[in-house]
């Protein structure tokens, strides 16, 4: 017990969850708009994985700060894209929203109810409305189960959705919805291509008629032509069933194509968030500008005259992130203030009150626009 208390104390020392911070986030994000009330609200979400030493008597010596104070809203029928380098915490955020991982701190409100505090039947009821499509269509499907069993498994957990006598018919309907032959119901995953397997994963996600689907890089393992088919399918299903997507990906062009708003993550924090036009055409955070400048440009003339931003140094370890702004060790604008103060995700003062697409939330002390030629 004493060891557990000591570990809790060690974790709490590094969790930025104070009443003042929560109030600041609420002031920034809870702005009235035409979209109505958010269906999902994330506030100061934190996940620290403890680092321990010893075999019998384990002692916590630190923590990997995978997610460290992430906040955003998701609205009904909207697609929010999340981009960033590998290891920035995107997939951890997805697991936290599904409660596959337990949050160290923070809150996740689904229709006003904090799901991080739920367990048992209450959590089971919420999970019915928040489903997930996984990254790898090869390992996310059980090779020993038929397609009918895979898609129908959610009905075993939530039998009220489809009575036993109607399940086979319901599974065939789902296969038809995602563009697969309903007669494939008795086939096994190895008998399908990668794109077809991902369609099966999407059908499984749709089985319980959810309101939110979390897509953790659902097309990264697929060929480009198949990616387009799956993305078009997801857009059609969103319009048909009024789904809300949290879409995580590395491919910036795909994220722009499918997303209404885009959030850029760096080392466990949200660096910038706004509409697709705001982020792609008017980025104000140096990291977003560097990301966009790294996208290959097919036009030789545009490529020749582009302003390529080359970042120096490596991504810092999430176990020992820099003080202040986490991007400062690789940023060309870094000053003393960047090491002393954590920048708030807010509209930069220079753009506040102005009618410009640059007036969106950016966590930078010296946010400004910079022309970046990127792929359309």
Tab-separated table of C-alpha atoms in Angstrom:
chain	number	residue	atom	x	y	z
A	1	UNK	CA	0.000	0.000	0.000
A	2	UNK	CA	2.804	2.389	0.887
A	3	UNK	CA	4.483	1.654	-2.451
A	4	UNK	CA	1.237	2.290	-4.369
A	5	UNK	CA	0.726	5.581	-2.545
A	6	UNK	CA	4.284	6.576	-3.375
A	7	UNK	CA	3.715	5.760	-7.057
A	8	UNK	CA	0.481	7.768	-7.105
A	9	UNK	CA	2.323	10.688	-5.561
A	10	UNK	CA	5.081	10.423	-8.154
A	11	UNK	CA	2.587	10.432	-11.021
A	12	UNK	CA	0.570	13.307	-9.575
A	13	UNK	CA	3.720	15.440	-9.461
A	14	UNK	CA	3.888	15.407	-13.265
A	15	UNK	CA	0.185	15.681	-14.147
A	16	UNK	CA	-0.852	19.196	-15.278
A	17	UNK	CA	-4.456	18.968	-14.078
A	18	UNK	CA	-5.365	21.974	-11.921
A	19	UNK	CA	-8.621	23.863	-11.677
A	20	UNK	CA	-6.933	26.860	-13.291
A	21	UNK	CA	-5.760	24.812	-16.287
A	22	UNK	CA	-9.241	23.317	-16.740
A	23	UNK	CA	-10.809	26.774	-16.673
A	24	UNK	CA	-8.364	27.994	-19.324
A	25	UNK	CA	-9.142	25.049	-21.608
A	26	UNK	CA	-12.894	25.505	-21.174
A	27	UNK	CA	-12.561	29.193	-22.070
A	28	UNK	CA	-10.650	28.340	-25.245
A	29	UNK	CA	-12.712	25.396	-26.507
A	30	UNK	CA	-16.267	26.009	-25.363
A	31	UNK	CA	-17.077	28.752	-27.833
A	32	UNK	CA	-20.607	28.852	-29.246
A	33	UNK	CA	-21.002	27.999	-32.901
A	34	UNK	CA	-23.400	26.676	-35.459
A	35	UNK	CA	-22.456	23.051	-34.779
A	36	UNK	CA	-24.438	22.772	-31.560
A	37	UNK	CA	-23.291	20.872	-28.508
A	38	UNK	CA	-20.266	18.546	-28.875
A	39	UNK	CA	-21.047	14.835	-28.745
A	40	UNK	CA	-17.583	14.171	-27.268
A	41	UNK	CA	-15.530	16.549	-25.111
A	42	UNK	CA	-11.950	15.788	-24.089
A	43	UNK	CA	-10.442	17.895	-21.311
A	44	UNK	CA	-6.810	17.784	-20.112
A	45	UNK	CA	-6.466	14.105	-21.008
A	46	UNK	CA	-3.286	12.599	-19.547
A	47	UNK	CA	-1.704	9.169	-19.816
A	48	UNK	CA	1.645	8.553	-18.124
A	49	UNK	CA	3.125	5.059	-18.286
A	50	UNK	CA	5.273	4.485	-15.163
A	51	UNK	CA	8.939	3.605	-15.513
A	52	UNK	CA	10.032	1.188	-12.805
A	53	UNK	CA	13.197	-0.529	-11.698
A	54	UNK	CA	13.682	-3.665	-9.638
A	55	UNK	CA	12.165	-7.126	-9.916
A	56	UNK	CA	10.563	-7.979	-6.585
A	57	UNK	CA	10.367	-4.491	-5.081
A	58	UNK	CA	9.499	-2.297	-8.028
A	59	UNK	CA	10.139	1.401	-7.602
A	60	UNK	CA	8.852	4.088	-9.949
A	61	UNK	CA	11.691	6.225	-11.244
A	62	UNK	CA	9.786	8.256	-13.816
A	63	UNK	CA	6.997	8.177	-16.388
A	64	UNK	CA	6.592	8.124	-20.149
A	65	UNK	CA	4.293	11.063	-20.820
A	66	UNK	CA	2.530	9.608	-23.852
A	67	UNK	CA	-0.425	12.018	-23.624
A	68	UNK	CA	-0.013	15.131	-21.522
A	69	UNK	CA	-2.973	17.481	-21.365
A	70	UNK	CA	-4.861	17.005	-24.653
A	71	UNK	CA	-8.203	18.797	-25.105
A	72	UNK	CA	-10.622	18.918	-28.052
A	73	UNK	CA	-14.287	18.621	-29.025
A	74	UNK	CA	-16.009	16.332	-31.530
A	75	UNK	CA	-19.390	17.309	-32.961
A	76	UNK	CA	-22.174	15.168	-34.365
A	77	UNK	CA	-21.610	14.251	-38.016
A	78	UNK	CA	-18.116	15.745	-37.970
A	79	UNK	CA	-14.741	14.236	-38.827
A	80	UNK	CA	-11.851	15.393	-36.664
A	81	UNK	CA	-8.479	14.382	-38.082
A	82	UNK	CA	-5.463	13.887	-35.816
A	83	UNK	CA	-1.979	13.988	-37.380
A	84	UNK	CA	1.564	13.946	-36.063
A	85	UNK	CA	4.806	11.999	-36.045
A	86	UNK	CA	5.027	8.407	-34.839
A	87	UNK	CA	5.128	8.345	-31.050
A	88	UNK	CA	3.301	11.639	-30.538
A	89	UNK	CA	0.412	9.955	-28.702
A	90	UNK	CA	-2.298	9.686	-31.371
A	91	UNK	CA	-3.062	6.001	-30.874
A	92	UNK	CA	-2.879	6.364	-27.086
A	93	UNK	CA	-5.580	9.041	-27.303
A	94	UNK	CA	-7.728	6.606	-29.300
A	95	UNK	CA	-7.285	3.870	-26.667
A	96	UNK	CA	-8.113	6.316	-23.876
A	97	UNK	CA	-11.338	7.347	-25.609
A	98	UNK	CA	-12.283	3.678	-25.880
A	99	UNK	CA	-11.194	3.143	-22.233
A	100	UNK	CA	-8.853	0.403	-23.444
A	101	UNK	CA	-6.284	2.322	-21.390
A	102	UNK	CA	-7.021	3.986	-18.053
A	103	UNK	CA	-6.364	7.726	-18.058
A	104	UNK	CA	-3.890	9.077	-15.508
A	105	UNK	CA	-5.906	12.294	-15.330
A	106	UNK	CA	-8.385	14.310	-17.343
A	107	UNK	CA	-11.982	13.875	-18.441
A	108	UNK	CA	-13.780	12.482	-21.484
A	109	UNK	CA	-17.421	13.573	-21.691
A	110	UNK	CA	-19.819	11.654	-23.931
A	111	UNK	CA	-23.070	13.619	-24.033
A	112	UNK	CA	-22.125	15.279	-20.749
A	113	UNK	CA	-21.150	12.039	-18.940
A	114	UNK	CA	-17.516	11.495	-17.913
A	115	UNK	CA	-16.754	8.007	-19.227
A	116	UNK	CA	-13.366	7.829	-17.462
A	117	UNK	CA	-15.278	7.335	-14.189
A	118	UNK	CA	-17.516	4.534	-15.517
A	119	UNK	CA	-17.217	0.791	-15.096
A	120	UNK	CA	-19.347	-2.332	-15.452
A	121	UNK	CA	-22.755	-1.952	-17.094
A	122	UNK	CA	-22.536	1.830	-17.402
A	123	UNK	CA	-19.267	1.583	-19.377
A	124	UNK	CA	-20.662	-1.266	-21.487
A	125	UNK	CA	-23.629	0.910	-22.474
A	126	UNK	CA	-21.355	3.781	-23.545
A	127	UNK	CA	-19.034	1.511	-25.527
A	128	UNK	CA	-21.967	0.471	-27.654
A	129	UNK	CA	-22.049	4.040	-29.018
A	130	UNK	CA	-18.271	4.470	-29.428
A	131	UNK	CA	-16.636	1.893	-31.702
A	132	UNK	CA	-13.198	1.546	-33.249
A	133	UNK	CA	-11.640	0.567	-36.578
A	134	UNK	CA	-8.091	-0.665	-36.051
A	135	UNK	CA	-4.972	0.032	-38.071
A	136	UNK	CA	-3.956	-3.430	-39.236
A	137	UNK	CA	-6.690	-5.352	-41.086
A	138	UNK	CA	-4.568	-8.508	-40.871
A	139	UNK	CA	-4.115	-8.788	-37.092
A	140	UNK	CA	-7.366	-7.139	-35.950
A	141	UNK	CA	-9.479	-10.045	-37.281
A	142	UNK	CA	-9.430	-13.442	-35.566
A	143	UNK	CA	-8.177	-15.977	-38.176
A	144	UNK	CA	-10.094	-18.808	-36.469
A	145	UNK	CA	-13.476	-17.081	-36.841
A	146	UNK	CA	-15.625	-16.728	-39.926
A	147	UNK	CA	-16.631	-13.297	-41.171
A	148	UNK	CA	-20.147	-13.918	-39.885
A	149	UNK	CA	-18.829	-14.672	-36.392
A	150	UNK	CA	-16.501	-11.648	-36.413
A	151	UNK	CA	-19.175	-9.143	-37.440
A	152	UNK	CA	-21.808	-10.828	-35.278
A	153	UNK	CA	-19.683	-10.988	-32.117
A	154	UNK	CA	-20.860	-7.527	-30.891
A	155	UNK	CA	-24.399	-8.956	-30.824
A	156	UNK	CA	-23.268	-11.541	-28.262
A	157	UNK	CA	-22.184	-8.710	-25.964
A	158	UNK	CA	-25.221	-6.519	-26.719
A	159	UNK	CA	-28.017	-9.021	-27.531
A	160	UNK	CA	-30.657	-6.289	-27.343
A	161	UNK	CA	-29.415	-4.862	-30.655
A	162	UNK	CA	-30.161	-7.993	-32.673
A	163	UNK	CA	-32.101	-11.021	-31.365
A	164	UNK	CA	-30.513	-14.397	-32.107
A	165	UNK	CA	-32.920	-15.262	-34.893
A	166	UNK	CA	-32.129	-12.040	-36.798
A	167	UNK	CA	-28.346	-12.002	-36.441
A	168	UNK	CA	-27.407	-13.815	-39.662
A	169	UNK	CA	-29.644	-11.512	-41.680
A	170	UNK	CA	-28.208	-8.461	-39.897
A	171	UNK	CA	-24.617	-9.565	-40.613
A	172	UNK	CA	-25.447	-10.057	-44.303
A	173	UNK	CA	-26.961	-6.571	-44.383
A	174	UNK	CA	-23.765	-5.133	-42.905
A	175	UNK	CA	-21.654	-6.959	-45.498
A	176	UNK	CA	-23.805	-5.454	-48.220
A	177	UNK	CA	-23.524	-1.961	-46.680
A	178	UNK	CA	-19.700	-2.051	-46.835
A	179	UNK	CA	-19.675	-3.375	-50.396
A	180	UNK	CA	-19.031	-7.095	-49.811
A	181	UNK	CA	-21.072	-10.023	-51.098
A	182	UNK	CA	-23.416	-11.239	-48.311
A	183	UNK	CA	-22.644	-14.796	-49.421
A	184	UNK	CA	-19.115	-14.362	-48.011
A	185	UNK	CA	-20.507	-14.764	-44.499
A	186	UNK	CA	-18.951	-18.217	-43.998
A	187	UNK	CA	-15.483	-17.323	-45.298
A	188	UNK	CA	-12.385	-16.779	-43.165
A	189	UNK	CA	-10.203	-13.615	-43.062
A	190	UNK	CA	-7.306	-15.206	-45.001
A	191	UNK	CA	-9.629	-15.530	-48.000
A	192	UNK	CA	-9.895	-11.741	-48.373
A	193	UNK	CA	-7.585	-8.978	-49.600
A	194	UNK	CA	-6.362	-6.194	-47.322
A	195	UNK	CA	-9.016	-3.754	-48.475
A	196	UNK	CA	-11.768	-6.334	-48.042
A	197	UNK	CA	-10.532	-7.135	-44.535
A	198	UNK	CA	-10.699	-3.466	-43.584
A	199	UNK	CA	-14.266	-3.373	-44.883
A	200	UNK	CA	-15.021	-6.277	-42.541
A	201	UNK	CA	-13.511	-4.263	-39.690
A	202	UNK	CA	-15.725	-1.300	-40.608
A	203	UNK	CA	-18.799	-3.574	-40.740
A	204	UNK	CA	-17.962	-4.825	-37.241
A	205	UNK	CA	-17.692	-1.217	-36.078
A	206	UNK	CA	-21.126	-0.424	-37.549
A	207	UNK	CA	-22.840	-3.482	-36.050
A	208	UNK	CA	-24.140	-1.762	-32.896
A	209	UNK	CA	-25.286	1.431	-34.673
A	210	UNK	CA	-22.703	3.653	-32.921
A	211	UNK	CA	-22.624	7.440	-32.993
A	212	UNK	CA	-18.824	7.734	-32.905
A	213	UNK	CA	-16.206	5.661	-34.708
A	214	UNK	CA	-12.545	6.069	-33.802
A	215	UNK	CA	-10.390	5.257	-36.820
A	216	UNK	CA	-6.791	4.503	-35.841
A	217	UNK	CA	-4.897	4.799	-39.137
A	218	UNK	CA	-7.462	2.630	-40.951
A	219	UNK	CA	-5.855	2.920	-44.406
A	220	UNK	CA	-2.118	3.093	-43.659
A	221	UNK	CA	-1.590	-0.629	-44.396
A	222	UNK	CA	-3.465	-0.498	-47.727
A	223	UNK	CA	-2.458	0.274	-51.314
A	224	UNK	CA	-3.214	3.768	-52.594
A	225	UNK	CA	-6.071	2.665	-54.860
A	226	UNK	CA	-7.615	0.625	-52.050
A	227	UNK	CA	-7.167	3.563	-49.663
A	228	UNK	CA	-9.373	5.681	-51.918
A	229	UNK	CA	-12.078	3.007	-51.946
A	230	UNK	CA	-12.110	2.697	-48.152
A	231	UNK	CA	-12.109	6.488	-47.640
A	232	UNK	CA	-15.015	6.912	-50.069
A	233	UNK	CA	-16.864	4.117	-48.258
A	234	UNK	CA	-16.342	5.817	-44.905
A	235	UNK	CA	-17.617	9.136	-46.251
A	236	UNK	CA	-20.722	7.448	-47.660
A	237	UNK	CA	-21.415	5.671	-44.380
A	238	UNK	CA	-20.952	8.907	-42.449
A	239	UNK	CA	-23.586	10.643	-44.550
A	240	UNK	CA	-25.912	7.644	-44.381
A	241	UNK	CA	-25.723	7.017	-40.628
A	242	UNK	CA	-24.746	10.517	-39.346
A	243	UNK	CA	-21.540	9.185	-37.822
A	244	UNK	CA	-18.848	11.208	-36.080
A	245	UNK	CA	-15.270	10.171	-36.866
A	246	UNK	CA	-12.020	10.678	-34.999
A	247	UNK	CA	-9.643	9.938	-37.874
A	248	UNK	CA	-5.993	9.290	-37.017
A	249	UNK	CA	-3.479	9.117	-39.869
A	250	UNK	CA	-0.003	10.033	-41.085
A	251	UNK	CA	-1.031	10.928	-44.634
A	252	UNK	CA	-1.806	14.653	-44.609
A	253	UNK	CA	-3.594	14.591	-47.972
A	254	UNK	CA	-5.994	11.852	-46.825
A	255	UNK	CA	-6.693	13.696	-43.574
A	256	UNK	CA	-7.514	16.880	-45.460
A	257	UNK	CA	-9.794	15.007	-47.852
A	258	UNK	CA	-11.948	13.413	-45.156
A	259	UNK	CA	-11.718	15.846	-42.218
A	260	UNK	CA	-13.796	18.883	-41.282
A	261	UNK	CA	-11.274	19.913	-38.628
A	262	UNK	CA	-7.681	18.859	-38.025
A	263	UNK	CA	-5.596	18.634	-34.848
A	264	UNK	CA	-1.795	18.443	-34.965
A	265	UNK	CA	-0.089	16.586	-32.103
A	266	UNK	CA	3.535	16.760	-31.015
A	267	UNK	CA	5.074	14.817	-28.125
A	268	UNK	CA	1.831	14.209	-26.250
A	269	UNK	CA	0.308	17.663	-26.698
A	270	UNK	CA	-1.962	19.363	-29.202
A	271	UNK	CA	0.110	21.903	-31.144
A	272	UNK	CA	-2.599	23.379	-33.376
A	273	UNK	CA	-6.247	22.745	-34.194
A	274	UNK	CA	-8.652	24.276	-36.699
A	275	UNK	CA	-10.624	23.645	-39.884
A	276	UNK	CA	-8.893	21.946	-42.789
A	277	UNK	CA	-8.454	25.289	-44.585
A	278	UNK	CA	-7.069	26.960	-41.469
A	279	UNK	CA	-4.498	24.239	-40.842
A	280	UNK	CA	-3.433	23.520	-44.406
A	281	UNK	CA	-3.607	26.987	-45.967
A	282	UNK	CA	-2.909	29.196	-42.927
A	283	UNK	CA	-0.768	27.226	-40.429
A	284	UNK	CA	0.642	29.338	-37.599
A	285	UNK	CA	2.549	26.769	-35.498
A	286	UNK	CA	6.146	26.094	-36.644
A	287	UNK	CA	5.690	22.330	-36.321
A	288	UNK	CA	2.602	22.327	-38.566
A	289	UNK	CA	4.478	24.432	-41.115
A	290	UNK	CA	7.388	21.974	-41.053
A	291	UNK	CA	5.011	19.010	-41.501
A	292	UNK	CA	3.311	20.574	-44.503
A	293	UNK	CA	6.619	21.537	-46.119
A	294	UNK	CA	7.711	17.892	-45.945
A	295	UNK	CA	4.809	16.680	-48.116
A	296	UNK	CA	6.051	15.804	-51.655
A	297	UNK	CA	4.842	18.208	-54.352
A	298	UNK	CA	4.172	16.664	-57.797
A	299	UNK	CA	4.393	19.990	-59.676
A	300	UNK	CA	8.086	20.559	-60.651
A	301	UNK	CA	7.676	24.347	-60.883
A	302	UNK	CA	6.067	24.619	-57.448
A	303	UNK	CA	8.615	22.208	-55.997
A	304	UNK	CA	11.529	24.250	-57.273
A	305	UNK	CA	10.404	27.447	-55.572
A	306	UNK	CA	9.048	26.008	-52.339
A	307	UNK	CA	10.261	27.031	-48.897
A	308	UNK	CA	11.448	23.704	-47.461
A	309	UNK	CA	11.713	23.651	-43.676
A	310	UNK	CA	14.420	21.273	-42.452
A	311	UNK	CA	14.153	20.479	-38.751
A	312	UNK	CA	17.361	19.743	-36.843
A	313	UNK	CA	17.798	17.303	-33.985
A	314	UNK	CA	15.736	14.320	-32.903
A	315	UNK	CA	12.328	14.149	-31.282
A	316	UNK	CA	12.883	14.372	-27.497
A	317	UNK	CA	12.005	11.393	-25.328
A	318	UNK	CA	8.472	11.476	-23.868
A	319	UNK	CA	10.050	10.208	-20.652
A	320	UNK	CA	12.002	13.463	-20.355
A	321	UNK	CA	10.285	16.138	-22.482
A	322	UNK	CA	11.681	19.687	-22.673
A	323	UNK	CA	10.368	22.325	-20.296
A	324	UNK	CA	7.958	24.936	-21.607
A	325	UNK	CA	7.146	24.387	-25.265
A	326	UNK	CA	7.969	20.820	-26.262
A	327	UNK	CA	8.885	21.802	-29.805
A	328	UNK	CA	11.445	24.428	-28.766
A	329	UNK	CA	14.464	22.097	-29.113
A	330	UNK	CA	13.802	21.831	-32.866
A	331	UNK	CA	12.212	25.238	-33.495
A	332	UNK	CA	13.912	28.095	-35.342
A	333	UNK	CA	11.877	30.667	-33.384
A	334	UNK	CA	12.763	29.424	-29.896
A	335	UNK	CA	13.555	32.059	-27.259
A	336	UNK	CA	13.986	32.062	-23.474
A	337	UNK	CA	10.236	32.405	-22.990
A	338	UNK	CA	9.689	29.101	-24.785
A	339	UNK	CA	11.698	27.238	-22.144
A	340	UNK	CA	10.027	29.001	-19.208
A	341	UNK	CA	6.320	29.025	-20.124
A	342	UNK	CA	4.055	26.318	-21.557
A	343	UNK	CA	2.146	27.924	-24.462
A	344	UNK	CA	-1.641	27.739	-24.177
A	345	UNK	CA	-3.649	26.282	-27.050
A	346	UNK	CA	-5.468	29.479	-27.972
A	347	UNK	CA	-5.955	31.972	-30.794
A	348	UNK	CA	-2.648	33.921	-31.052
A	349	UNK	CA	-2.874	37.475	-29.750
A	350	UNK	CA	-1.682	38.879	-33.073
A	351	UNK	CA	-4.728	37.394	-34.837
A	352	UNK	CA	-7.310	37.826	-32.055
A	353	UNK	CA	-10.484	39.542	-33.264
A	354	UNK	CA	-9.351	39.565	-36.907
A	355	UNK	CA	-11.342	38.122	-39.789
A	356	UNK	CA	-8.653	35.740	-41.009
A	357	UNK	CA	-8.244	31.977	-41.254
A	358	UNK	CA	-5.058	32.348	-39.218
A	359	UNK	CA	-7.230	33.140	-36.159
A	360	UNK	CA	-7.417	29.580	-34.840
A	361	UNK	CA	-5.985	27.774	-31.796
A	362	UNK	CA	-2.205	27.405	-31.872
A	363	UNK	CA	0.067	26.525	-28.943
A	364	UNK	CA	2.955	28.852	-29.790
A	365	UNK	CA	4.250	32.040	-28.134
A	366	UNK	CA	5.367	33.418	-31.512
A	367	UNK	CA	2.688	32.082	-33.858
A	368	UNK	CA	2.617	33.635	-37.324
A	369	UNK	CA	1.725	32.675	-40.850
A	370	UNK	CA	4.320	31.358	-43.274
A	371	UNK	CA	3.707	30.431	-46.897
A	372	UNK	CA	4.162	26.703	-47.327
A	373	UNK	CA	3.777	25.056	-50.747
A	374	UNK	CA	2.335	21.594	-50.212
A	375	UNK	CA	0.558	18.903	-52.177
A	376	UNK	CA	-3.064	19.636	-52.987
